[in-house]
C-alpha positions in Angstrom: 199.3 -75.9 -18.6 196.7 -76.9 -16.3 195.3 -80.1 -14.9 192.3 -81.9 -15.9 189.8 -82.0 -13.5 189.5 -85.6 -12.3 185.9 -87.1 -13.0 183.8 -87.6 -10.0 184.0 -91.3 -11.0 187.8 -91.6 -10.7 187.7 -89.8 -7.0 184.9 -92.0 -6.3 185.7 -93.9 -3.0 183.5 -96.6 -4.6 186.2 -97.1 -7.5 188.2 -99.9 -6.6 191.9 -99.7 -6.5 194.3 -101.5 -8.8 196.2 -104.7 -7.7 199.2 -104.5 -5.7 202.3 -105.0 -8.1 204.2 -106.8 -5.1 201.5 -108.3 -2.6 204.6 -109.6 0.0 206.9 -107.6 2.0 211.0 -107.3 0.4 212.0 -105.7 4.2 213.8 -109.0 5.2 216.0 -109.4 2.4 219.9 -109.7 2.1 222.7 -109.9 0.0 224.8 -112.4 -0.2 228.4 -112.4 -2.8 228.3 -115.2 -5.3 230.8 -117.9 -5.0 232.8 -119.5 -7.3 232.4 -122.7 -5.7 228.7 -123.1 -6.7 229.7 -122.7 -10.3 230.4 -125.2 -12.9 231.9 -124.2 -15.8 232.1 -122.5 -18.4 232.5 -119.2 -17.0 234.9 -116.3 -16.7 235.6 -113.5 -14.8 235.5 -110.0 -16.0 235.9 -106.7 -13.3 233.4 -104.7 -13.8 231.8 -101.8 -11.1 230.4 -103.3 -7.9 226.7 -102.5 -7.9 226.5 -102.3 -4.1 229.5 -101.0 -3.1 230.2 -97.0 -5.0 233.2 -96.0 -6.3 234.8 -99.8 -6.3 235.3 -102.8 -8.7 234.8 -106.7 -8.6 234.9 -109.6 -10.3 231.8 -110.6 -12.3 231.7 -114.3 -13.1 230.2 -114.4 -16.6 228.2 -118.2 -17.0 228.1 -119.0 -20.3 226.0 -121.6 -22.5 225.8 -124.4 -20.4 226.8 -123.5 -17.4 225.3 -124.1 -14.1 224.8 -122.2 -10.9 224.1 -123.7 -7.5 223.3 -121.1 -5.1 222.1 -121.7 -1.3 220.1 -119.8 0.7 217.9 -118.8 3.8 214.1 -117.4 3.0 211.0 -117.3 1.3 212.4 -115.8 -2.0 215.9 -115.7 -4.0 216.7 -113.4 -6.9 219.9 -111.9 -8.8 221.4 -108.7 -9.0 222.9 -108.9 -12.7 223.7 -107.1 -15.4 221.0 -107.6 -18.7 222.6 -106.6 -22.3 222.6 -108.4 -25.8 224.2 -111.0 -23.9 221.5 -112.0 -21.8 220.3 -115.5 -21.9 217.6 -117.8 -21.3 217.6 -119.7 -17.9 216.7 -123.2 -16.9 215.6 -122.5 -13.3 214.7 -125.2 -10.4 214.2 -125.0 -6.6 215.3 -127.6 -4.3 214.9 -130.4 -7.7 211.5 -129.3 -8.4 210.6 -128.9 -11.9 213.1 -127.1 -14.6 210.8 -124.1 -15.7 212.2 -121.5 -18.4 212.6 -117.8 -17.7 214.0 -115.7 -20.4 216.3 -112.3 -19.7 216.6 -111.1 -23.3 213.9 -108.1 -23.2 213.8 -105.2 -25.8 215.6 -102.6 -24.2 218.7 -105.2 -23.7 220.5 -103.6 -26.7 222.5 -101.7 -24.0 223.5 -103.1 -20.1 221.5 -101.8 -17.6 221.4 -103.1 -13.4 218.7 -105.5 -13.5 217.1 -107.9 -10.5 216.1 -111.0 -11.3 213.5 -112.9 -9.6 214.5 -116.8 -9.3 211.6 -118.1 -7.0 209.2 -116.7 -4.8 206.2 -118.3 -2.1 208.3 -120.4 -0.8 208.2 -121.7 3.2 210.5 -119.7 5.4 213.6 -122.2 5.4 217.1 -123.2 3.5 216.5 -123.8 -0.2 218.7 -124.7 -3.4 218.4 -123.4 -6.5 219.9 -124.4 -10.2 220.4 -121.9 -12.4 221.2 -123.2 -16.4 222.4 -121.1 -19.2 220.6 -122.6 -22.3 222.7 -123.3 -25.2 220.3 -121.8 -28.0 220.9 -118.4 -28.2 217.9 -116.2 -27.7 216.2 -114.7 -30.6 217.6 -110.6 -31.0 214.7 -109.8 -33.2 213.1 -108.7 -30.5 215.5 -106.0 -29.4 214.0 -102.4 -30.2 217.4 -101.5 -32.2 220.3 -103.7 -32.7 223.4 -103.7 -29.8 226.9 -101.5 -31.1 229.0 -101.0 -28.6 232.7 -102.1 -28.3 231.6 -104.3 -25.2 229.3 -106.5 -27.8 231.4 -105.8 -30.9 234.1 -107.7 -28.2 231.7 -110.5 -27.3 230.3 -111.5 -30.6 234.2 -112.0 -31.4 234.9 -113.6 -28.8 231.9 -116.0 -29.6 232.8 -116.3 -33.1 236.4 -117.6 -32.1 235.3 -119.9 -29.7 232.5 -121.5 -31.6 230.5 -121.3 -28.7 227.2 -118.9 -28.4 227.5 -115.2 -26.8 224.9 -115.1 -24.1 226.0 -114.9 -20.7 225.0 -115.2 -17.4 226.7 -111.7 -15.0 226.7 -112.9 -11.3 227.9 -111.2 -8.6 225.1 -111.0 -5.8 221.9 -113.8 -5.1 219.7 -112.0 -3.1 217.2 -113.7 -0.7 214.4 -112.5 1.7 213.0 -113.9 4.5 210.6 -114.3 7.2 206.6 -114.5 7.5 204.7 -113.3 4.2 202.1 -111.6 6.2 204.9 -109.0 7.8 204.5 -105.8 6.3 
């Protein structure tokens, strides 16, 4: 099978190039383990594989409906190195007791668990920061999966839910991760 030949106007040097998908530089960043002291219940723990570490296992603390993360750190930027499934939920986030803004983890493809990192904050100045992390209560809406979750994992969540009386999603923390210095190093 052979190539197209690209049209002069798509070699052109006068086409312009499309936007950078991350316009600052990640080099500076770190990881740093989650501690169950910035936690307020409800959560659990659950050992699951280490994503950093190969070959080994550690607790996961699972955040559920309600329950709050307060999670310091050094830098410009803070994210989380989580696990998204059918039990992901939508987040209350704030930085340093700014304004509460949503951000929603439940994404088609979360009809299986997959190593995800979320972004929590970015653009901010180069110095110590706090940010709040909520599980919402209202579960999100599964419509939107691309085919619904079966797995023992959920069939064991849903139960768990059910028995409780309290809504599946979950938050899985094990790493924040942070990056610092100028924005204009590259």
């Amino acid at each position: 099978v052979r190539q197209p030949v690209l049209s002069s106007s798509l070699s052109s040097p006068k086409s312009p190039l499309p936007a950078m998908l991350d316009a600052h530089c990640w080099c500076n960043g770190h990881t740093q383990r989650i501690s169950p002291g910035w936690l307020e219940p409800p959560f659990v723990t659950r050992k699951e594989r280490d994503m950093l570490k190969l070959g080994e296992h550690a607790d996961w603390f699972l955040l559920g409906a309600d329950g709050c993360a307060t999670i310091p750190f050094k830098g410009r930027a803070c994210g989380l190195l989580t696990l998204l499934g059918p039990d992901a939920p939508t987040l209350r986030v704030r930085v340093d007791g700014g304004d509460w803004r949503a951000l929603a983890l439940l994404d088609r493809w979360c009809f299986y668990w997959r190593d995800a990192v979320v972004l929590l904050c970015e653009g901010l100045a180069d110095t110590t920061h706090t940010v709040e992390v909520v599980v919402e209560a209202k579960p999100p809406d599964h419509g939107i999966l691309k085919r619904p979750p079966s797995c023992e994992l959920w069939e064991q969540f849903s139960a768990e839910a059910t028995a409780s009386g309290r809504p599946v999603q979950k938050l899985w923390l094990l790493y924040a991760c942070a990056v610092e210095g100028d924005r204009g190093q590259r």
